[in-house]
Coordinates of C-alpha atoms and ligand atoms in Angstrom, one line a residue:
M27 CA 0.0 0.0 0.0
T28 CA 1.4 3.4 -1.0
Y29 CA 1.4 6.0 1.8
T30 CA 0.5 9.4 0.3
L31 CA 1.0 12.6 2.2
T32 CA 0.8 16.2 1.2
T33 CA 1.9 19.6 2.5
P34 CA -0.4 22.5 1.7
L35 CA 0.4 24.0 -1.7
Y36 CA 1.9 27.3 -0.6
Y37 CA 0.9 30.7 -2.1
V38 CA 3.6 32.3 -4.1
N39 CA 2.7 35.8 -3.1
D40 CA 5.9 36.0 -1.1
R41 CA 9.0 34.1 -0.3
P42 CA 8.8 31.0 2.0
H43 CA 8.7 31.8 5.7
L44 CA 9.2 29.7 8.8
G45 CA 5.5 28.6 8.9
S46 CA 5.6 26.9 5.5
T47 CA 9.1 25.5 6.3
Y48 CA 7.7 24.0 9.6
T49 CA 4.9 22.2 7.9
T50 CA 7.2 20.9 5.2
I51 CA 9.9 19.7 7.7
A52 CA 7.2 17.8 9.7
C53 CA 5.9 16.2 6.5
D54 CA 9.4 15.3 5.6
A55 CA 10.0 13.5 8.9
L56 CA 6.7 11.6 8.4
A57 CA 7.6 10.7 4.8
R58 CA 11.0 9.5 5.8
Y59 CA 9.5 7.4 8.6
Q60 CA 6.9 5.8 6.3
R61 CA 9.6 5.1 3.6
L62 CA 11.9 3.4 6.1
N63 CA 9.0 1.5 7.6
N64 CA 6.8 0.6 4.6
G65 CA 8.7 1.4 1.5
S66 CA 6.1 2.9 -0.9
V67 CA 5.5 6.6 -0.3
V68 CA 4.4 9.6 -2.4
F69 CA 5.3 12.8 -0.7
V70 CA 3.6 15.8 -2.4
T71 CA 4.4 19.4 -2.0
G72 CA 4.1 22.4 -4.3
V73 CA 2.8 25.9 -4.8
D74 CA -0.6 27.5 -5.3
E75 CA 0.0 30.2 -8.0
H76 CA -3.4 31.7 -9.0
G77 CA -5.8 34.2 -7.5
Q78 CA -6.2 37.8 -6.7
K79 CA -3.5 38.0 -4.0
I80 CA -0.8 36.9 -6.4
Q81 CA -2.2 39.0 -9.3
R82 CA -2.0 42.1 -7.1
T83 CA 1.5 41.2 -5.8
A84 CA 2.7 40.9 -9.4
E85 CA 1.0 44.2 -10.3
Q86 CA 2.8 46.0 -7.5
K87 CA 6.1 44.6 -8.6
Q88 CA 5.2 45.6 -12.2
I89 CA 6.0 42.2 -13.6
S90 CA 3.7 39.6 -15.2
P91 CA 2.0 37.2 -12.8
Q92 CA 3.8 34.3 -14.6
E93 CA 7.2 35.9 -14.2
H94 CA 6.5 36.5 -10.5
C95 CA 5.2 32.9 -10.0
D96 CA 8.3 31.4 -11.8
S97 CA 10.6 33.3 -9.5
I98 CA 8.9 32.5 -6.2
S99 CA 8.2 28.9 -7.2
S100 CA 11.8 28.2 -7.8
T101 CA 12.7 29.8 -4.5
Y102 CA 10.4 27.3 -2.8
R103 CA 11.9 24.4 -4.8
D104 CA 15.5 25.5 -4.1
L105 CA 14.8 26.0 -0.4
W106 CA 13.2 22.6 0.0
K107 CA 16.3 21.1 -1.7
S108 CA 18.7 22.9 0.6
W109 CA 16.7 21.7 3.7
G110 CA 17.0 18.2 2.4
I111 CA 13.2 17.8 1.9
S112 CA 12.5 14.4 0.3
D113 CA 9.5 15.3 -1.7
D114 CA 8.6 13.0 -4.6
R115 CA 6.3 15.5 -6.4
F116 CA 6.5 19.3 -6.5
V117 CA 3.4 20.6 -8.2
R118 CA 2.8 24.0 -9.7
T119 CA -0.8 25.0 -10.4
T120 CA 0.3 26.9 -13.5
D121 CA 1.5 23.6 -15.0
P122 CA -0.6 23.1 -18.2
R123 CA -1.4 19.5 -17.0
H124 CA -3.2 21.1 -14.0
L125 CA -5.5 23.0 -16.3
Q126 CA -6.5 19.8 -18.1
L127 CA -7.2 18.1 -14.8
V128 CA -9.2 21.0 -13.3
Q129 CA -11.4 21.2 -16.4
Q130 CA -12.0 17.5 -16.4
F131 CA -12.9 17.6 -12.7
Y132 CA -15.3 20.5 -13.3
E133 CA -17.0 18.5 -16.0
R134 CA -17.6 15.6 -13.6
V135 CA -19.0 17.9 -10.9
K136 CA -21.2 19.6 -13.5
A137 CA -22.5 16.2 -14.7
S138 CA -23.5 15.5 -11.1
G139 CA -25.7 18.5 -11.2
D140 CA -23.6 20.4 -8.6
I141 CA -22.8 23.6 -10.5
V142 CA -25.4 26.4 -10.5
S143 CA -25.3 30.1 -11.1
G144 CA -25.9 32.5 -8.3
R145 CA -25.1 35.9 -6.8
Q146 CA -22.3 36.2 -4.2
T147 CA -22.3 39.1 -1.9
G148 CA -20.2 39.4 1.2
W149 CA -16.9 40.5 2.8
Y150 CA -13.9 39.0 1.2
C151 CA -10.3 38.7 2.5
V152 CA -7.8 38.7 -0.4
G153 CA -5.0 37.4 2.0
C154 CA -7.1 34.3 2.9
E155 CA -8.8 34.3 -0.5
E156 CA -12.0 33.6 1.4
Y157 CA -15.4 35.1 2.2
K158 CA -15.8 35.8 5.9
D159 CA -19.0 35.3 7.8
D160 CA -20.4 38.2 9.7
P161 CA -17.4 40.3 10.6
A162 CA -17.4 41.4 14.2
D163 CA -16.9 45.1 13.4
A164 CA -19.6 45.9 10.8
E165 CA -18.3 49.5 10.3
S166 CA -14.8 48.7 9.2
P167 CA -14.5 44.9 8.9
T168 CA -11.0 43.5 9.1
C169 CA -9.6 40.0 8.7
S170 CA -8.5 38.7 12.1
I171 CA -5.7 36.7 10.5
H172 CA -4.2 39.4 8.2
Q173 CA -5.3 42.5 10.1
K174 CA -6.3 44.0 6.8
P175 CA -9.7 45.5 5.7
L176 CA -12.1 43.1 4.1
E177 CA -13.5 44.0 0.7
W178 CA -17.2 44.0 -0.2
R179 CA -18.1 41.8 -3.1
D180 CA -21.3 41.5 -5.1
E181 CA -21.0 39.4 -8.3
E182 CA -22.6 36.7 -10.5
N183 CA -20.7 33.5 -10.0
L184 CA -20.9 29.8 -10.5
F185 CA -21.6 27.9 -7.3
F186 CA -20.8 24.5 -6.1
R187 CA -23.8 22.9 -4.3
L188 CA -22.0 22.1 -1.1
S189 CA -25.4 22.1 0.7
R190 CA -26.4 18.8 -1.0
Y191 CA -23.6 17.1 0.9
Q192 CA -24.7 18.1 4.4
A193 CA -25.4 14.5 5.6
E194 CA -22.3 12.9 4.1
I195 CA -20.0 15.6 5.5
E196 CA -21.6 15.5 8.9
A197 CA -21.0 11.7 9.0
L198 CA -17.5 12.1 7.8
V199 CA -16.4 14.7 10.4
A200 CA -18.2 12.7 13.1
Q201 CA -15.7 9.9 12.6
D202 CA -12.8 10.1 15.1
D203 CA -10.1 9.2 12.7
F204 CA -10.8 11.8 9.9
I205 CA -9.7 15.0 11.6
A206 CA -6.6 15.0 13.8
P207 CA -5.6 16.0 16.4
A208 CA -8.7 15.6 18.4
S209 CA -8.7 19.2 19.6
R210 CA -9.5 20.4 16.0
R211 CA -12.5 18.2 15.4
Q212 CA -15.1 20.1 17.3
E213 CA -14.5 23.3 15.5
V214 CA -15.2 21.6 12.2
R215 CA -18.2 19.7 13.6
N216 CA -19.7 23.0 14.8
F217 CA -19.2 24.6 11.4
V218 CA -20.9 21.8 9.6
A219 CA -23.7 21.7 12.2
Q220 CA -24.6 25.3 11.3
G221 CA -25.6 24.1 7.8
L222 CA -23.4 24.0 4.8
R223 CA -23.9 26.8 2.2
D224 CA -23.1 26.5 -1.5
F225 CA -19.8 28.3 -2.3
S226 CA -18.8 30.1 -5.4
I227 CA -16.2 28.5 -7.5
S228 CA -15.7 31.1 -10.2
R229 CA -14.6 34.8 -10.3
V230 CA -15.4 37.4 -12.8
N231 CA -12.9 40.1 -11.7
V232 CA -9.8 37.9 -11.4
S233 CA -7.9 37.4 -14.7
W234 CA -5.0 35.4 -13.1
G235 CA -6.9 32.1 -12.8
L236 CA -7.8 29.1 -14.9
P237 CA -10.6 29.7 -17.4
V238 CA -13.9 28.0 -16.7
P239 CA -14.7 26.1 -19.9
D240 CA -18.2 27.3 -20.8
H241 CA -18.2 30.7 -19.1
P242 CA -16.1 33.3 -20.9
G243 CA -14.8 35.9 -18.4
H244 CA -15.0 33.5 -15.5
T245 CA -11.9 32.0 -13.9
F246 CA -11.9 29.3 -11.3
Y247 CA -11.8 30.4 -7.6
V248 CA -8.3 29.8 -6.4
W249 CA -9.2 27.2 -3.8
F250 CA -11.2 25.1 -6.2
D251 CA -8.1 25.0 -8.4
A252 CA -5.6 24.6 -5.6
L253 CA -7.1 21.6 -3.9
L254 CA -7.1 19.8 -7.2
G255 CA -3.3 20.3 -7.3
Y256 CA -3.0 17.3 -5.1
L257 CA -4.5 15.1 -7.8
T258 CA -2.4 16.7 -10.6
A259 CA 0.7 15.9 -8.5
L260 CA -0.2 12.3 -8.2
L261 CA -1.0 11.9 -11.8
D262 CA 2.3 13.5 -12.7
D263 CA 4.0 10.1 -13.0
G264 CA 4.7 10.1 -16.7
G265 CA 1.1 9.1 -17.5
S266 CA -2.0 11.0 -18.5
T267 CA -4.1 13.3 -16.4
D268 CA -7.1 11.0 -16.6
L269 CA -8.8 11.0 -13.2
D270 CA -9.7 7.3 -13.6
R271 CA -6.0 6.5 -13.1
L272 CA -5.9 8.0 -9.7
D273 CA -6.3 4.8 -7.7
Q274 CA -3.1 3.4 -9.3
C275 CA -1.2 6.6 -8.4
G276 CA -1.5 6.7 -4.7
W277 CA -5.0 8.3 -4.2
P278 CA -6.6 8.5 -1.7
A279 CA -4.1 10.4 0.4
S280 CA -3.2 8.8 3.7
V281 CA -3.0 12.3 5.2
H282 CA -3.2 15.9 4.2
V283 CA -1.0 17.8 6.7
I284 CA -2.1 21.5 6.9
G285 CA -2.1 24.4 9.3
K286 CA -5.2 25.0 11.4
D287 CA -6.1 28.1 9.2
I288 CA -7.1 26.0 6.3
L289 CA -8.9 23.1 8.0
R290 CA -12.4 23.9 6.7
F291 CA -11.2 23.8 3.1
H292 CA -9.7 20.4 3.6
A293 CA -12.1 18.7 5.9
V294 CA -15.4 20.1 4.5
F295 CA -15.2 21.7 1.0
W296 CA -12.6 19.2 -0.5
P297 CA -14.4 16.0 0.5
A298 CA -17.7 17.3 -0.9
M299 CA -16.0 18.2 -4.2
L300 CA -14.5 14.7 -4.3
L301 CA -17.9 13.1 -3.5
S302 CA -19.4 15.0 -6.3
A303 CA -16.7 13.8 -8.8
G304 CA -17.2 10.2 -7.6
L305 CA -13.6 10.0 -6.2
P306 CA -12.5 8.5 -2.9
L307 CA -11.9 10.7 0.1
P308 CA -8.6 11.3 1.8
K309 CA -8.2 9.2 4.9
K310 CA -7.1 11.9 7.3
V311 CA -6.6 15.7 7.6
F312 CA -4.1 16.8 10.3
G313 CA -4.3 20.4 11.2
H314 CA -1.2 21.6 13.1
G315 CA -0.8 24.8 15.1
F316 CA 0.8 28.1 14.4
L317 CA 4.3 29.3 15.2
T318 CA 4.9 32.6 16.9
R319 CA 8.3 34.2 17.7
E320 CA 9.1 35.2 21.2
G321 CA 5.4 35.3 21.9
Q322 CA 4.5 37.5 18.9
K323 CA 2.8 36.7 15.7
M324 CA 5.4 36.8 12.9
G325 CA 4.7 39.5 10.3
K326 CA 6.4 41.9 8.0
S327 CA 5.0 44.9 9.8
L328 CA 6.5 43.7 13.1
G329 CA 9.8 43.1 11.3
N330 CA 10.2 39.8 13.2
V331 CA 9.8 37.3 10.3
L332 CA 12.4 34.4 10.5
D333 CA 13.9 33.8 7.2
P334 CA 14.3 30.1 6.7
E335 CA 17.3 30.6 4.4
I336 CA 19.2 32.6 7.0
L337 CA 18.2 30.1 9.7
L338 CA 19.5 27.2 7.7
E339 CA 22.7 29.0 6.8
R340 CA 23.5 30.0 10.4
C341 CA 22.2 27.0 12.3
G342 CA 22.0 24.1 10.0
T343 CA 19.2 21.7 9.2
D344 CA 19.7 19.3 12.2
A345 CA 19.4 22.1 14.8
V346 CA 16.3 23.6 13.4
R347 CA 14.6 20.3 12.7
W348 CA 15.3 19.2 16.2
Y349 CA 13.9 22.3 17.8
L350 CA 10.7 22.4 15.8
L351 CA 10.0 18.7 16.1
R352 CA 11.2 18.1 19.6
D353 CA 9.9 21.2 21.3
I354 CA 6.4 21.7 19.9
Q355 CA 3.6 19.2 20.2
F356 CA 2.6 18.8 16.6
G357 CA -1.0 20.1 16.5
D358 CA -0.5 22.7 19.2
D359 CA 0.7 26.3 18.7
G360 CA 4.4 26.8 19.3
D361 CA 6.7 29.7 20.1
F362 CA 10.2 30.1 18.6
Q363 CA 12.5 31.3 21.3
Q364 CA 16.1 31.8 20.4
Q365 CA 17.6 31.1 23.8
R366 CA 15.6 27.9 24.2
F367 CA 16.5 26.9 20.7
I368 CA 20.2 27.3 21.5
D369 CA 19.9 25.5 24.8
L370 CA 18.0 22.5 23.5
V371 CA 20.3 22.0 20.5
N372 CA 23.4 22.3 22.7
N373 CA 22.1 20.2 25.6
D374 CA 20.4 17.4 23.6
L375 CA 22.3 17.1 20.4
A376 CA 25.8 18.4 21.1
N377 CA 26.1 17.1 24.8
T378 CA 23.8 14.3 25.5
I379 CA 24.0 12.6 22.1
G380 CA 27.2 14.0 20.5
N381 CA 29.5 13.8 23.6
L382 CA 28.1 10.3 24.5
L383 CA 29.3 9.0 21.1
N384 CA 32.6 10.8 21.2
R385 CA 33.7 9.8 24.6
T386 CA 32.5 6.2 24.4
S387 CA 34.1 5.6 21.1
S388 CA 37.3 7.2 22.3
M389 CA 37.5 4.9 25.3
A390 CA 36.7 1.8 23.2
R391 CA 39.3 2.7 20.7
K392 CA 41.9 3.4 23.3
W393 CA 41.4 0.2 25.3
F394 CA 40.1 -2.2 22.7
D395 CA 42.3 -1.8 19.6
D396 CA 40.3 0.8 17.8
A397 CA 37.4 -1.7 17.6
V398 CA 33.9 -2.4 19.1
P399 CA 34.6 -4.3 22.3
S400 CA 33.3 -7.8 23.1
A401 CA 29.6 -7.8 23.9
G402 CA 29.6 -10.5 26.6
A403 CA 26.5 -10.2 28.7
A404 CA 25.6 -7.0 26.9
A405 CA 24.6 -9.0 23.8
S406 CA 21.5 -10.2 25.7
P407 CA 18.2 -8.5 25.0
D408 CA 17.7 -8.6 28.8
F409 CA 20.6 -6.3 29.5
P410 CA 19.1 -3.1 31.1
L411 CA 20.1 -0.8 28.3
A412 CA 18.8 -3.2 25.7
Q413 CA 15.4 -3.0 27.4
R414 CA 15.5 0.7 27.4
A415 CA 16.3 0.6 23.7
S416 CA 13.5 -1.7 22.9
Q417 CA 11.0 0.6 24.8
A418 CA 12.4 3.6 22.8
T419 CA 11.9 1.8 19.5
T420 CA 8.3 1.0 20.3
T421 CA 7.5 4.5 21.5
V422 CA 9.1 6.1 18.4
S423 CA 7.1 3.8 16.1
D424 CA 3.8 4.5 17.8
A425 CA 4.5 8.2 18.0
M426 CA 5.5 8.5 14.3
E427 CA 2.3 6.8 13.2
T428 CA 0.3 9.5 15.0
L429 CA 2.6 12.4 13.9
S430 CA 3.7 12.9 17.6
F431 CA 7.2 14.0 16.7
K432 CA 7.8 15.5 20.1
T433 CA 7.1 12.1 21.8
A434 CA 9.3 10.3 19.3
S435 CA 12.2 12.8 19.8
E436 CA 11.9 12.6 23.6
A437 CA 12.0 8.8 23.6
I438 CA 15.2 8.9 21.6
L439 CA 16.7 11.5 23.9
Q440 CA 15.7 9.4 26.9
L441 CA 17.6 6.5 25.5
A442 CA 20.7 8.6 25.1
I443 CA 20.2 9.9 28.7
A444 CA 20.0 6.3 29.9
A445 CA 23.2 5.4 28.0
N446 CA 25.0 8.4 29.6
G447 CA 23.6 7.2 33.0
H448 CA 25.0 3.7 32.4
L449 CA 28.4 5.1 31.6
N450 CA 28.4 7.3 34.7
D451 CA 27.2 4.5 36.9
T452 CA 29.7 2.0 35.7
A453 CA 32.6 4.5 35.4
P454 CA 34.8 2.5 32.9
W455 CA 37.6 5.1 33.2
S456 CA 38.2 4.1 36.8
R457 CA 37.4 0.4 36.5
M458 CA 39.8 0.0 33.7
K459 CA 42.5 0.7 36.2
Q460 CA 41.5 -2.2 38.3
P461 CA 42.8 -5.7 37.4
G462 CA 40.3 -8.3 36.1
E463 CA 37.7 -5.7 35.1
E464 CA 38.5 -5.5 31.4
A465 CA 35.7 -7.9 30.3
A466 CA 33.1 -6.0 32.3
V467 CA 34.3 -2.7 30.9
A468 CA 34.1 -4.1 27.4
E469 CA 30.4 -5.1 28.0
D470 CA 29.5 -1.7 29.3
L471 CA 31.1 0.1 26.5
Y472 CA 29.5 -2.3 24.0
A473 CA 26.1 -1.6 25.5
V474 CA 26.6 2.1 25.3
L475 CA 27.9 2.1 21.7
E476 CA 25.0 -0.2 20.8
A477 CA 22.5 2.2 22.4
T478 CA 24.1 5.0 20.5
R479 CA 23.7 3.1 17.2
L480 CA 20.0 2.8 17.9
V481 CA 19.8 6.5 18.8
G482 CA 21.4 7.2 15.4
L483 CA 19.0 4.9 13.6
L484 CA 15.9 6.1 15.4
L485 CA 16.9 9.7 14.5
A486 CA 16.9 8.9 10.8
P487 CA 13.4 10.2 10.0
L488 CA 13.7 13.2 12.2
L489 CA 17.3 14.3 11.6
P490 CA 18.6 12.4 8.6
D491 CA 21.9 14.2 8.4
L492 CA 22.9 13.8 12.1
S493 CA 21.7 10.2 12.0
A494 CA 24.0 9.4 9.1
R495 CA 27.0 11.1 10.9
I496 CA 26.3 9.1 14.1
L497 CA 26.1 5.9 12.2
E498 CA 29.3 6.7 10.2
Q499 CA 31.2 7.2 13.4
L500 CA 30.2 3.7 14.4
G501 CA 31.3 2.2 11.1
Q502 CA 27.6 1.8 10.0
P503 CA 25.9 2.7 6.7
P504 CA 23.1 5.3 6.8
A505 CA 19.5 4.1 7.5
G506 CA 18.0 2.4 4.5
P507 CA 15.2 0.0 3.6
D508 CA 16.5 -2.5 6.2
W509 CA 15.8 0.0 8.9
R510 CA 13.4 -2.1 10.9
D511 CA 15.7 -5.1 10.9
R512 CA 18.6 -3.0 12.1
L513 CA 16.5 -1.7 15.0
V514 CA 17.2 -4.9 16.9
W515 CA 19.6 -4.9 19.9
G516 CA 23.0 -6.4 19.1
G517 CA 23.6 -5.0 15.6
L518 CA 27.1 -3.8 16.3
T519 CA 29.7 -6.5 15.6
S520 CA 32.4 -7.0 18.3
G521 CA 35.8 -6.5 16.8
S522 CA 34.6 -4.3 13.9
E523 CA 36.6 -1.2 13.4
L524 CA 35.6 2.1 15.1
P525 CA 36.5 5.1 13.0
K526 CA 38.5 8.0 14.6
P527 CA 35.9 10.1 16.4
S528 CA 35.1 13.7 15.4
P529 CA 32.3 15.8 16.8
V530 CA 29.0 14.9 15.1
M531 CA 27.2 18.0 16.2
Q532 CA 28.6 21.5 16.5
R533 CA 27.4 23.7 19.4
L534 CA 25.2 26.6 18.4
E535 CA 26.8 29.9 19.3
L536 CA 24.7 32.8 18.1
D537 CA 26.2 36.1 19.1
E538 CA 23.7 38.1 17.2
P539 CA 19.9 37.6 17.1
L540 CA 18.6 35.6 14.1
Ligands
MSP25 N1 -2.5 28.1 -0.8 C1 -3.2 27.8 0.4 C2 -3.2 26.3 0.6 C3 -3.8 25.5 -0.6 S1 -3.7 23.8 -0.2 C4 -4.4 23.1 -1.6 C5 -2.5 28.4 1.5 N2 -1.2 28.8 1.4 S2 -0.3 29.5 2.4 O1 1.0 29.8 1.8 O2 -1.0 30.6 3.0 O3 0.1 28.4 3.4 C6 -0.6 28.1 4.5 C7 0.1 27.1 5.3 O4 1.4 27.5 5.7 C8 -0.6 26.8 6.6 O5 -1.7 26.0 6.5 C9 0.5 26.3 7.4 O6 0.7 24.9 7.0 C10 1.7 27.1 7.0 N3 1.8 28.3 7.9 C11 1.7 29.6 7.5 N4 2.0 30.4 8.6 C12 2.3 29.7 9.6 C13 2.7 29.9 10.9 N5 2.9 31.1 11.4 N6 2.9 28.8 11.7 C14 2.8 27.6 11.2 N7 2.4 27.3 10.0 C15 2.0 28.3 9.2 O7 -3.1 28.6 2.6

C-alpha cells in the first residue's frame, strides 16, 4: 500500500517563511519514517499560484504574474532542496497539466448537477482568498488573521452545491479518525452543524486564474483550483491526467497535513468536491498549530519574520529540525524562542548525544584496539540498556504513526540519557585501572555504543543528516530499507573497526539575534 502525504500548496505571493518550512519539515519526517517503515511513499508538496492575491503582488512589482510565479516557485523548490526535503512531487498550479485536470474535474462535478449560477455578496479577505462570515466590526470589517480591511463583493458567480452534501460531510467529520488532532474536530463539527452553504467557484474580476470552460470571463476560484493540485501531483508520473487512473497513483491520500487556518477547506469543501466527482476521500486531515516568535505573531509589519534561508545558513538543518520537532507538540501552537533553541540544541544534540558517542568511542578505541569491544552479557536483550532501547523503539514507532514528533524525539533523547547514565554509573575510566575488570568494561562500552547506534537509527526520519553522521562514526551505513531489521539490539559486531571520532554536532553559538 502506498502511503501518500501532502503539505499545503503554498501561495507564491511571497518568499517562503518559517511557517511553511515548519509544515514541510514535519511532513518530511513523516515521509522518511513511512519510507523506512513501509517502502512505498508519495510525498507531495508544491505551490498555489493563482488568485487575486498573487495577481496584485505581481502588479505591485510591475511584472507579469507568470514571471512572479516562476521566480517564487523556484525559490520554494530550491529552499526545499537545501533543507533536504525528500518530496517526490512538487506541483505548480500553473502547469498546463493542471488546467486539463481542473477542467476534467469540473465536467464531472457539473455532470453530477452540482454547478449552479448565483449571486455572491459578502466580505472578502484577499489574504485568505476567502469570504468571511459576519465580521465582528460591521463599520470597518477587518480580517482577524491578516489584520487588513475586508473588501465588499457582489457578483454573479458559479456555485458548487455544497449544501447537498450536508449529511455525508456530517457523517465524515463525526468519525474520530478523519480529523486530527482531536482538539481540532469540534470546531469543524460546529461549522458543519450550522448548515453548509453553497460556495462560489468562479470569479469574474480575477484574470489570473484558470478559465472556466463554458463561461467566458470566469476564472476558477483559487481554492477550487488549488485543492485539485494534489491530484495533478499524483497523476504526474509520466502518464495522462485521466482521473480514472488515480487509484493506481497513490490516491486517496493517507494524510493531508495542513495548518489550522485551512482546516475547513480540507475537511469540508474538499471531501464534498470529491464526492461530487465520484472520487475516494482522503483518509485523514491533520491540522497543526501556528508558530509565533518570542510570543508575537510573525509578520512583515512587526519586522520579526524568521527567514528560513538565514536560519539554515547560520544554524544548519539538524538544529532547526530538532527544535521544531522536539519542542512543539505537533498540533498545538508553538513559540520560537532563540535562547531555548540554542539550549536544546546544545544540551540534547551536542552534549547528550554527541558527547556520548565521542567519549564512548574514544574509550573503546583506546582500550580495545580501535574496535567495538566484546559484547559478553551486553549481547542479551535482557541487558538493562537493551530493554530501554526496545522501549524507545516501540515509542518512536507508535508516535511517528500519529505524527507525535515530540514524543518520538523525547523517547530517543531518553535512550541517550539512559546510556549516559549507564556510563556514569559503571565508570569504565576508573574500573579500567582495576585488574580483572576488562571484560566488564568491554560489556558496558559495547552496550553504550549499541544504544548510540540505535539512537542514530531512530533519529533517521527526524534528523537524517545527524543520523548518518552518528552511524558513520560507528562504522555503519546510513539508515535504509532494512531500517526495521537494524533496530534490533545487538547489531554492532564486536571486533569491527571504530572510525576515529570527530564531533557529530557543532554547538550553536549565536552572538547576534537571528
Ligand atoms: N495556498 C493555500 C493552501 C492550498 S492547499 C491546496 C495556503 N497557502 S499558504 O501559503 O498561506 O500556506 C498556509 C500554510 O502555511 C498553513 O496551513 C501552514 O501549514 C503554514 N503556515 C503559514 N504560517 C504559519 C505559521 N505562522 N505557523 C505555522 N504554520 C503556518 O493557505
